[in-house]
Amino acid sequence: MKKLFVALFVLASCTSNAQNGTQDMSDATQDDKQFLSEVVYQKEDSILVEKMLRQTPVGNPVLFYARQFIGKPYVAHTLEIHDPEYLVVNLRGLDCTTYVETVLALVMTKQEGKTRFTDYCRNLEKIRYRGGERKGYLSRLHYWTWWMHDNIEKGILTDVQDATYFTGKMVVANDYMTKHPDAYRIIKANPEFLPEITRMEKEQNGPDGYFLPTANTGLPHSRLTMVNDGDVVGIVKMSGGIDISHLGFVAWGKDGKMHLLNASSLAKKVVEDPATLQQYLQRQKRLGVRILKVNIEQ
């Protein structure tokens, strides 16, 4: 999965760590304390997470939590700030990837009946890293394809396919990180990472299922019954060494059309786009969308 919104992020903008959290550590295990010592966050992040986890979602839990962030500023590159790799939690500013991961971690933790910041962080790590374990920069799921398959294997997501409407053939040819290593602060500092990144790109490139073409995204829900509120949307690019260019959530509108709930670099904040998903794709000249179902009880 792609975290490929390239530019440098000022390290000084995120200097807080676990010692700034609000979770009551009196009953924390030694393992909890060790885990939180490698989490980068600010006090307001932990406060907001625990506040949200105490809420009772109304309606679809994915949309419930996703809509809590409407208006939050779009901030790119928030994960490229710590070497060695720490778990970064930032609810103050989100890009399209961290927005989706943040919402999924909240939904997972709520489904487990837990309300601690530590529990949320463990779920975020599970989503963000290969096999659910943070083992350095190379374990992060940098491209959509990597992220999708790993989270399917972990049982968090299900790939939505349909022979009638999902007719766009997905052929992955990711090589952006290999061709643009200078765009990544961590790779520039650790050039020895590049051969392994190249190997992983090649290993997971090739035919990879089907997507919903732009022409079919304007169909009503009565025909696209396999696509539902809160599904994860990946905007298909398949050019320039990138598989998916943007992420968000499906929100079926009162107009009977699909809309995109996303952290938008254009709007510079989290928005539920008033334009239909099809109109968005046409403006951006994108091929279509990949859809993933979130495996939760509703």
mmCIF file of C-alpha atoms in Angstrom:
data_model
loop_
_atom_site.group_PDB
_atom_site.id
_atom_site.type_symbol
_atom_site.label_atom_id
_atom_site.label_comp_id
_atom_site.label_asym_id
_atom_site.label_seq_id
_atom_site.Cartn_x
_atom_site.Cartn_y
_atom_site.Cartn_z
ATOM 1 C CA MET A 1 0.000 0.000 0.000
ATOM 2 C CA LYS A 2 1.290 3.331 -0.947
ATOM 3 C CA LYS A 3 2.426 6.017 1.424
ATOM 4 C CA LEU A 4 3.788 7.828 -1.607
ATOM 5 C CA PHE A 5 2.848 11.452 -1.153
ATOM 6 C CA VAL A 6 6.414 12.603 -1.460
ATOM 7 C CA ALA A 7 8.089 15.542 0.267
ATOM 8 C CA LEU A 8 9.925 16.068 3.495
ATOM 9 C CA PHE A 9 8.143 16.515 6.804
ATOM 10 C CA VAL A 10 9.694 18.752 9.457
ATOM 11 C CA LEU A 11 10.833 16.484 12.278
ATOM 12 C CA ALA A 12 10.497 19.202 14.848
ATOM 13 C CA SER A 13 6.744 19.343 14.319
ATOM 14 C CA CYS A 14 6.246 16.048 16.134
ATOM 15 C CA THR A 15 8.445 15.818 19.195
ATOM 16 C CA SER A 16 6.049 14.319 21.709
ATOM 17 C CA ASN A 17 6.148 10.684 22.760
ATOM 18 C CA ALA A 18 4.411 8.252 25.063
ATOM 19 C CA GLN A 19 5.257 10.174 28.200
ATOM 20 C CA ASN A 20 2.775 12.854 27.098
ATOM 21 C CA GLY A 21 -0.198 10.474 27.030
ATOM 22 C CA THR A 22 -3.208 10.530 29.297
ATOM 23 C CA GLN A 23 -3.816 6.821 29.761
ATOM 24 C CA ASP A 24 -3.702 5.770 33.405
ATOM 25 C CA MET A 25 -0.529 3.682 33.561
ATOM 26 C CA SER A 26 -1.123 2.384 37.092
ATOM 27 C CA ASP A 27 -2.395 -0.953 35.773
ATOM 28 C CA ALA A 28 -0.213 -1.032 32.669
ATOM 29 C CA THR A 29 1.955 -4.078 32.150
ATOM 30 C CA GLN A 30 5.655 -3.787 31.478
ATOM 31 C CA ASP A 31 4.869 -4.826 27.909
ATOM 32 C CA ASP A 32 2.407 -1.908 27.590
ATOM 33 C CA LYS A 33 5.005 0.543 28.839
ATOM 34 C CA GLN A 34 7.652 -0.781 26.475
ATOM 35 C CA PHE A 35 5.212 -0.656 23.560
ATOM 36 C CA LEU A 36 4.184 2.957 24.250
ATOM 37 C CA SER A 37 7.826 4.017 24.541
ATOM 38 C CA GLU A 38 8.020 3.535 20.766
ATOM 39 C CA VAL A 39 4.819 5.392 19.897
ATOM 40 C CA VAL A 40 5.067 9.003 18.679
ATOM 41 C CA TYR A 41 2.013 11.068 19.598
ATOM 42 C CA GLN A 42 0.798 14.134 21.430
ATOM 43 C CA LYS A 43 -1.423 14.386 24.471
ATOM 44 C CA GLU A 44 -4.441 15.507 22.477
ATOM 45 C CA ASP A 45 -4.190 12.394 20.295
ATOM 46 C CA SER A 46 -4.575 10.014 23.232
ATOM 47 C CA ILE A 47 -7.359 12.148 24.738
ATOM 48 C CA LEU A 48 -9.315 12.121 21.475
ATOM 49 C CA VAL A 49 -8.847 8.386 20.893
ATOM 50 C CA GLU A 50 -10.150 7.447 24.336
ATOM 51 C CA LYS A 51 -13.021 9.938 24.044
ATOM 52 C CA MET A 52 -14.081 8.408 20.720
ATOM 53 C CA LEU A 53 -13.804 4.867 22.044
ATOM 54 C CA ARG A 54 -16.205 5.746 24.871
ATOM 55 C CA GLN A 55 -18.835 6.850 22.338
ATOM 56 C CA THR A 56 -21.545 4.548 21.025
ATOM 57 C CA PRO A 57 -21.491 4.550 17.216
ATOM 58 C CA VAL A 58 -24.807 5.390 15.565
ATOM 59 C CA GLY A 59 -25.469 3.544 12.320
ATOM 60 C CA ASN A 60 -22.558 2.216 10.306
ATOM 61 C CA PRO A 61 -19.539 2.236 12.669
ATOM 62 C CA VAL A 62 -17.009 2.946 9.919
ATOM 63 C CA LEU A 63 -18.924 5.990 8.680
ATOM 64 C CA PHE A 64 -19.594 7.058 12.264
ATOM 65 C CA TYR A 65 -15.897 7.288 13.080
ATOM 66 C CA ALA A 66 -14.912 8.516 9.613
ATOM 67 C CA ARG A 67 -17.305 11.460 9.920
ATOM 68 C CA GLN A 68 -15.876 12.464 13.292
ATOM 69 C CA PHE A 69 -12.844 13.761 11.397
ATOM 70 C CA ILE A 70 -14.657 15.930 8.845
ATOM 71 C CA GLY A 71 -12.902 19.294 8.811
ATOM 72 C CA LYS A 72 -9.600 17.968 10.186
ATOM 73 C CA PRO A 73 -6.696 19.399 8.177
ATOM 74 C CA TYR A 74 -4.952 17.421 5.482
ATOM 75 C CA VAL A 75 -1.292 16.941 6.399
ATOM 76 C CA ALA A 76 0.992 14.745 4.305
ATOM 77 C CA HIS A 77 4.115 12.750 5.222
ATOM 78 C CA THR A 78 3.395 12.431 8.946
ATOM 79 C CA LEU A 79 4.854 8.916 9.070
ATOM 80 C CA GLU A 80 8.312 9.816 7.729
ATOM 81 C CA ILE A 81 9.560 11.322 10.971
ATOM 82 C CA HIS A 82 11.406 8.744 13.056
ATOM 83 C CA ASP A 83 14.402 6.559 12.341
ATOM 84 C CA PRO A 84 14.321 3.835 13.585
ATOM 85 C CA GLU A 85 10.660 3.229 12.737
ATOM 86 C CA TYR A 86 8.251 4.117 15.553
ATOM 87 C CA LEU A 87 4.466 3.917 15.447
ATOM 88 C CA VAL A 88 3.195 7.409 14.596
ATOM 89 C CA VAL A 89 -0.245 8.422 15.879
ATOM 90 C CA ASN A 90 -1.486 11.780 14.608
ATOM 91 C CA LEU A 91 -5.184 12.641 14.684
ATOM 92 C CA ARG A 92 -4.458 16.376 14.357
ATOM 93 C CA GLY A 93 -3.615 16.170 10.661
ATOM 94 C CA LEU A 94 -4.312 13.302 8.289
ATOM 95 C CA ASP A 95 -3.454 12.230 4.777
ATOM 96 C CA CYS A 96 -5.648 9.809 2.859
ATOM 97 C CA THR A 97 -3.773 6.740 4.108
ATOM 98 C CA THR A 98 -3.451 7.700 7.769
ATOM 99 C CA TYR A 99 -7.110 8.749 7.743
ATOM 100 C CA VAL A 100 -8.247 5.303 6.619
ATOM 101 C CA GLU A 101 -5.903 3.537 9.045
ATOM 102 C CA THR A 102 -6.991 5.758 11.947
ATOM 103 C CA VAL A 103 -10.681 5.042 11.355
ATOM 104 C CA LEU A 104 -10.134 1.297 10.936
ATOM 105 C CA ALA A 105 -8.129 1.125 14.171
ATOM 106 C CA LEU A 106 -10.903 2.935 16.050
ATOM 107 C CA VAL A 107 -13.547 0.577 14.645
ATOM 108 C CA MET A 108 -11.491 -2.514 15.480
ATOM 109 C CA THR A 109 -10.786 -1.377 19.032
ATOM 110 C CA LYS A 110 -14.430 -0.468 19.652
ATOM 111 C CA GLN A 111 -15.535 -3.855 18.309
ATOM 112 C CA GLU A 112 -13.204 -5.481 20.839
ATOM 113 C CA GLY A 113 -14.920 -3.557 23.642
ATOM 114 C CA LYS A 114 -11.717 -1.755 24.584
ATOM 115 C CA THR A 115 -11.222 1.928 25.382
ATOM 116 C CA ARG A 116 -7.510 2.312 26.127
ATOM 117 C CA PHE A 117 -5.168 4.281 23.912
ATOM 118 C CA THR A 118 -2.684 1.398 24.076
ATOM 119 C CA ASP A 119 -5.253 -0.987 22.599
ATOM 120 C CA TYR A 120 -5.958 1.446 19.774
ATOM 121 C CA CYS A 121 -2.229 1.747 19.055
ATOM 122 C CA ARG A 122 -1.818 -2.020 18.878
ATOM 123 C CA ASN A 123 -4.598 -2.228 16.301
ATOM 124 C CA LEU A 124 -3.098 0.638 14.310
ATOM 125 C CA GLU A 125 0.205 -1.225 14.242
ATOM 126 C CA LYS A 126 -1.592 -4.382 13.135
ATOM 127 C CA ILE A 127 -3.106 -2.527 10.166
ATOM 128 C CA ARG A 128 -0.021 -0.554 9.122
ATOM 129 C CA TYR A 129 2.680 -3.218 9.175
ATOM 130 C CA ARG A 130 3.369 -6.499 7.419
ATOM 131 C CA GLY A 131 2.038 -9.381 9.471
ATOM 132 C CA GLY A 132 0.802 -6.850 12.026
ATOM 133 C CA GLU A 133 4.276 -6.343 13.508
ATOM 134 C CA ARG A 134 6.437 -3.241 13.318
ATOM 135 C CA LYS A 135 9.927 -4.465 12.469
ATOM 136 C CA GLY A 136 11.504 -1.367 11.010
ATOM 137 C CA TYR A 137 10.809 0.794 7.975
ATOM 138 C CA LEU A 138 10.746 -2.161 5.598
ATOM 139 C CA SER A 139 7.859 -3.759 7.482
ATOM 140 C CA ARG A 140 5.552 -0.836 6.745
ATOM 141 C CA LEU A 141 3.042 -1.541 3.964
ATOM 142 C CA HIS A 142 4.043 1.279 1.642
ATOM 143 C CA TYR A 143 1.902 0.421 -1.394
ATOM 144 C CA TRP A 144 -1.862 -0.241 -1.605
ATOM 145 C CA THR A 145 -1.305 -3.717 -3.054
ATOM 146 C CA TRP A 146 0.916 -4.695 -0.128
ATOM 147 C CA TRP A 147 -1.478 -3.127 2.393
ATOM 148 C CA MET A 148 -4.570 -4.686 0.830
ATOM 149 C CA HIS A 149 -3.281 -8.257 0.677
ATOM 150 C CA ASP A 150 -1.710 -8.161 4.115
ATOM 151 C CA ASN A 151 -4.906 -6.882 5.727
ATOM 152 C CA ILE A 152 -6.968 -9.440 3.838
ATOM 153 C CA GLU A 153 -4.682 -12.168 5.196
ATOM 154 C CA LYS A 154 -5.124 -10.754 8.704
ATOM 155 C CA GLY A 155 -8.908 -10.957 8.312
ATOM 156 C CA ILE A 156 -9.431 -7.203 8.596
ATOM 157 C CA LEU A 157 -10.590 -6.623 5.012
ATOM 158 C CA THR A 158 -12.224 -8.539 2.157
ATOM 159 C CA ASP A 159 -11.617 -7.774 -1.519
ATOM 160 C CA VAL A 160 -14.904 -7.006 -3.270
ATOM 161 C CA GLN A 161 -15.144 -8.626 -6.708
ATOM 162 C CA ASP A 162 -18.079 -9.006 -9.095
ATOM 163 C CA ALA A 163 -17.969 -10.520 -12.571
ATOM 164 C CA THR A 164 -20.717 -8.246 -13.911
ATOM 165 C CA TYR A 165 -19.499 -4.819 -12.842
ATOM 166 C CA PHE A 166 -15.876 -5.177 -11.679
ATOM 167 C CA THR A 167 -14.447 -5.603 -15.166
ATOM 168 C CA GLY A 168 -11.272 -3.517 -15.074
ATOM 169 C CA LYS A 169 -8.203 -5.753 -14.977
ATOM 170 C CA MET A 170 -5.741 -4.695 -12.288
ATOM 171 C CA VAL A 171 -2.097 -5.124 -13.292
ATOM 172 C CA VAL A 172 0.286 -3.852 -10.628
ATOM 173 C CA ALA A 173 3.618 -2.337 -11.712
ATOM 174 C CA ASN A 174 4.838 -0.555 -8.594
ATOM 175 C CA ASP A 175 8.360 0.864 -8.752
ATOM 176 C CA TYR A 176 7.970 4.452 -7.561
ATOM 177 C CA MET A 177 10.084 3.987 -4.446
ATOM 178 C CA THR A 178 12.882 2.325 -6.416
ATOM 179 C CA LYS A 179 12.916 5.083 -9.033
ATOM 180 C CA HIS A 180 12.523 7.984 -6.581
ATOM 181 C CA PRO A 181 14.510 7.036 -3.456
ATOM 182 C CA ASP A 182 15.510 10.651 -2.831
ATOM 183 C CA ALA A 183 11.851 11.471 -2.200
ATOM 184 C CA TYR A 184 12.000 9.487 1.056
ATOM 185 C CA ARG A 185 13.976 10.843 3.978
ATOM 186 C CA ILE A 186 14.372 7.421 5.577
ATOM 187 C CA ILE A 187 15.619 5.775 2.376
ATOM 188 C CA LYS A 188 18.054 8.629 1.772
ATOM 189 C CA ALA A 189 19.455 8.044 5.254
ATOM 190 C CA ASN A 190 19.460 4.251 4.771
ATOM 191 C CA PRO A 191 20.288 3.464 1.119
ATOM 192 C CA GLU A 192 20.820 -0.174 2.085
ATOM 193 C CA PHE A 193 17.008 -0.454 2.284
ATOM 194 C CA LEU A 194 16.601 0.034 -1.461
ATOM 195 C CA PRO A 195 17.467 -3.482 -2.731
ATOM 196 C CA GLU A 196 14.876 -5.047 -0.412
ATOM 197 C CA ILE A 197 12.236 -2.495 -1.442
ATOM 198 C CA THR A 198 12.949 -3.290 -5.099
ATOM 199 C CA ARG A 199 12.681 -7.014 -4.384
ATOM 200 C CA MET A 200 9.313 -6.570 -2.643
ATOM 201 C CA GLU A 201 8.002 -4.401 -5.479
ATOM 202 C CA LYS A 202 8.848 -7.055 -8.061
ATOM 203 C CA GLU A 203 7.511 -9.872 -5.894
ATOM 204 C CA GLN A 204 4.025 -8.360 -5.662
ATOM 205 C CA ASN A 205 3.765 -6.857 -9.151
ATOM 206 C CA GLY A 206 1.601 -8.472 -11.818
ATOM 207 C CA PRO A 207 -2.103 -9.261 -12.406
ATOM 208 C CA ASP A 208 -4.140 -8.647 -9.267
ATOM 209 C CA GLY A 209 -7.882 -9.067 -9.626
ATOM 210 C CA TYR A 210 -10.389 -6.577 -10.975
ATOM 211 C CA PHE A 211 -11.593 -3.064 -10.208
ATOM 212 C CA LEU A 212 -14.840 -1.165 -10.781
ATOM 213 C CA PRO A 213 -14.306 1.023 -13.888
ATOM 214 C CA THR A 214 -15.199 4.709 -13.733
ATOM 215 C CA ALA A 215 -18.103 4.141 -16.153
ATOM 216 C CA ASN A 216 -19.741 1.768 -13.661
ATOM 217 C CA THR A 217 -19.258 3.885 -10.532
ATOM 218 C CA GLY A 218 -22.321 5.976 -11.402
ATOM 219 C CA LEU A 219 -24.667 3.007 -11.107
ATOM 220 C CA PRO A 220 -27.243 3.002 -8.272
ATOM 221 C CA HIS A 221 -26.914 0.897 -5.141
ATOM 222 C CA SER A 222 -29.698 -1.360 -6.417
ATOM 223 C CA ARG A 223 -27.209 -2.608 -9.010
ATOM 224 C CA LEU A 224 -23.995 -2.240 -7.020
ATOM 225 C CA THR A 225 -25.347 -4.178 -4.050
ATOM 226 C CA MET A 226 -21.873 -5.519 -3.294
ATOM 227 C CA VAL A 227 -20.604 -1.993 -2.501
ATOM 228 C CA ASN A 228 -21.759 -0.552 0.813
ATOM 229 C CA ASP A 229 -21.338 2.397 3.148
ATOM 230 C CA GLY A 230 -17.990 2.328 4.918
ATOM 231 C CA ASP A 231 -16.193 0.185 2.348
ATOM 232 C CA VAL A 232 -12.615 1.272 1.698
ATOM 233 C CA VAL A 233 -12.067 2.883 -1.722
ATOM 234 C CA GLY A 234 -8.767 2.803 -3.591
ATOM 235 C CA ILE A 235 -8.557 5.152 -6.591
ATOM 236 C CA VAL A 236 -6.922 3.188 -9.416
ATOM 237 C CA LYS A 237 -4.051 4.906 -11.218
ATOM 238 C CA MET A 238 -1.754 2.136 -12.569
ATOM 239 C CA SER A 239 0.801 4.552 -14.019
ATOM 240 C CA GLY A 240 3.987 6.265 -12.926
ATOM 241 C CA GLY A 241 4.952 3.284 -10.797
ATOM 242 C CA ILE A 242 1.908 3.649 -8.550
ATOM 243 C CA ASP A 243 -1.046 1.283 -8.252
ATOM 244 C CA ILE A 244 -3.499 3.396 -6.254
ATOM 245 C CA SER A 245 -3.286 7.180 -5.993
ATOM 246 C CA HIS A 246 -5.798 7.931 -3.238
ATOM 247 C CA LEU A 247 -7.910 6.292 -0.503
ATOM 248 C CA GLY A 248 -11.178 6.971 1.259
ATOM 249 C CA PHE A 249 -14.510 5.467 2.247
ATOM 250 C CA VAL A 250 -17.728 4.826 0.334
ATOM 251 C CA ALA A 251 -20.679 6.990 1.385
ATOM 252 C CA TRP A 252 -23.911 6.422 -0.534
ATOM 253 C CA GLY A 253 -25.624 9.797 -0.918
ATOM 254 C CA LYS A 254 -29.269 10.816 -0.836
ATOM 255 C CA ASP A 255 -28.956 11.156 -4.606
ATOM 256 C CA GLY A 256 -28.524 7.381 -4.807
ATOM 257 C CA LYS A 257 -24.919 7.731 -5.965
ATOM 258 C CA MET A 258 -21.588 6.815 -4.433
ATOM 259 C CA HIS A 259 -19.611 9.627 -2.830
ATOM 260 C CA LEU A 260 -16.101 9.738 -1.398
ATOM 261 C CA LEU A 261 -15.382 10.435 2.275
ATOM 262 C CA ASN A 262 -11.680 11.269 2.339
ATOM 263 C CA ALA A 263 -8.773 13.344 3.549
ATOM 264 C CA SER A 264 -8.501 15.563 0.497
ATOM 265 C CA SER A 265 -5.289 17.275 -0.580
ATOM 266 C CA LEU A 266 -7.415 19.502 -2.840
ATOM 267 C CA ALA A 267 -9.782 20.664 -0.084
ATOM 268 C CA LYS A 268 -6.890 20.530 2.425
ATOM 269 C CA LYS A 269 -9.128 18.783 4.951
ATOM 270 C CA VAL A 270 -11.310 15.732 5.517
ATOM 271 C CA VAL A 271 -14.488 16.062 3.456
ATOM 272 C CA GLU A 272 -17.498 14.093 2.298
ATOM 273 C CA ASP A 273 -17.318 15.130 -1.333
ATOM 274 C CA PRO A 274 -20.598 16.640 -2.614
ATOM 275 C CA ALA A 275 -19.599 15.515 -6.108
ATOM 276 C CA THR A 276 -20.311 11.888 -6.916
ATOM 277 C CA LEU A 277 -17.461 9.403 -6.937
ATOM 278 C CA GLN A 278 -17.858 9.108 -10.695
ATOM 279 C CA GLN A 279 -17.508 12.878 -11.114
ATOM 280 C CA TYR A 280 -14.409 12.822 -8.913
ATOM 281 C CA LEU A 281 -12.840 10.055 -11.011
ATOM 282 C CA GLN A 282 -13.657 11.851 -14.252
ATOM 283 C CA ARG A 283 -12.062 15.076 -12.984
ATOM 284 C CA GLN A 284 -8.934 13.242 -11.892
ATOM 285 C CA LYS A 285 -8.851 11.112 -15.067
ATOM 286 C CA ARG A 286 -8.653 7.903 -13.045
ATOM 287 C CA LEU A 287 -9.476 4.401 -14.242
ATOM 288 C CA GLY A 288 -11.862 3.365 -11.488
ATOM 289 C CA VAL A 289 -11.849 2.068 -7.923
ATOM 290 C CA ARG A 290 -10.831 -0.969 -5.928
ATOM 291 C CA ILE A 291 -13.265 -1.743 -3.095
ATOM 292 C CA LEU A 292 -12.536 -3.467 0.217
ATOM 293 C CA LYS A 293 -15.145 -4.525 2.761
ATOM 294 C CA VAL A 294 -14.280 -3.933 6.430
ATOM 295 C CA ASN A 295 -14.889 -7.152 8.366
ATOM 296 C CA ILE A 296 -16.869 -5.946 11.358
ATOM 297 C CA GLU A 297 -20.149 -6.730 13.068
ATOM 298 C CA GLN A 298 -22.857 -4.164 12.320
#
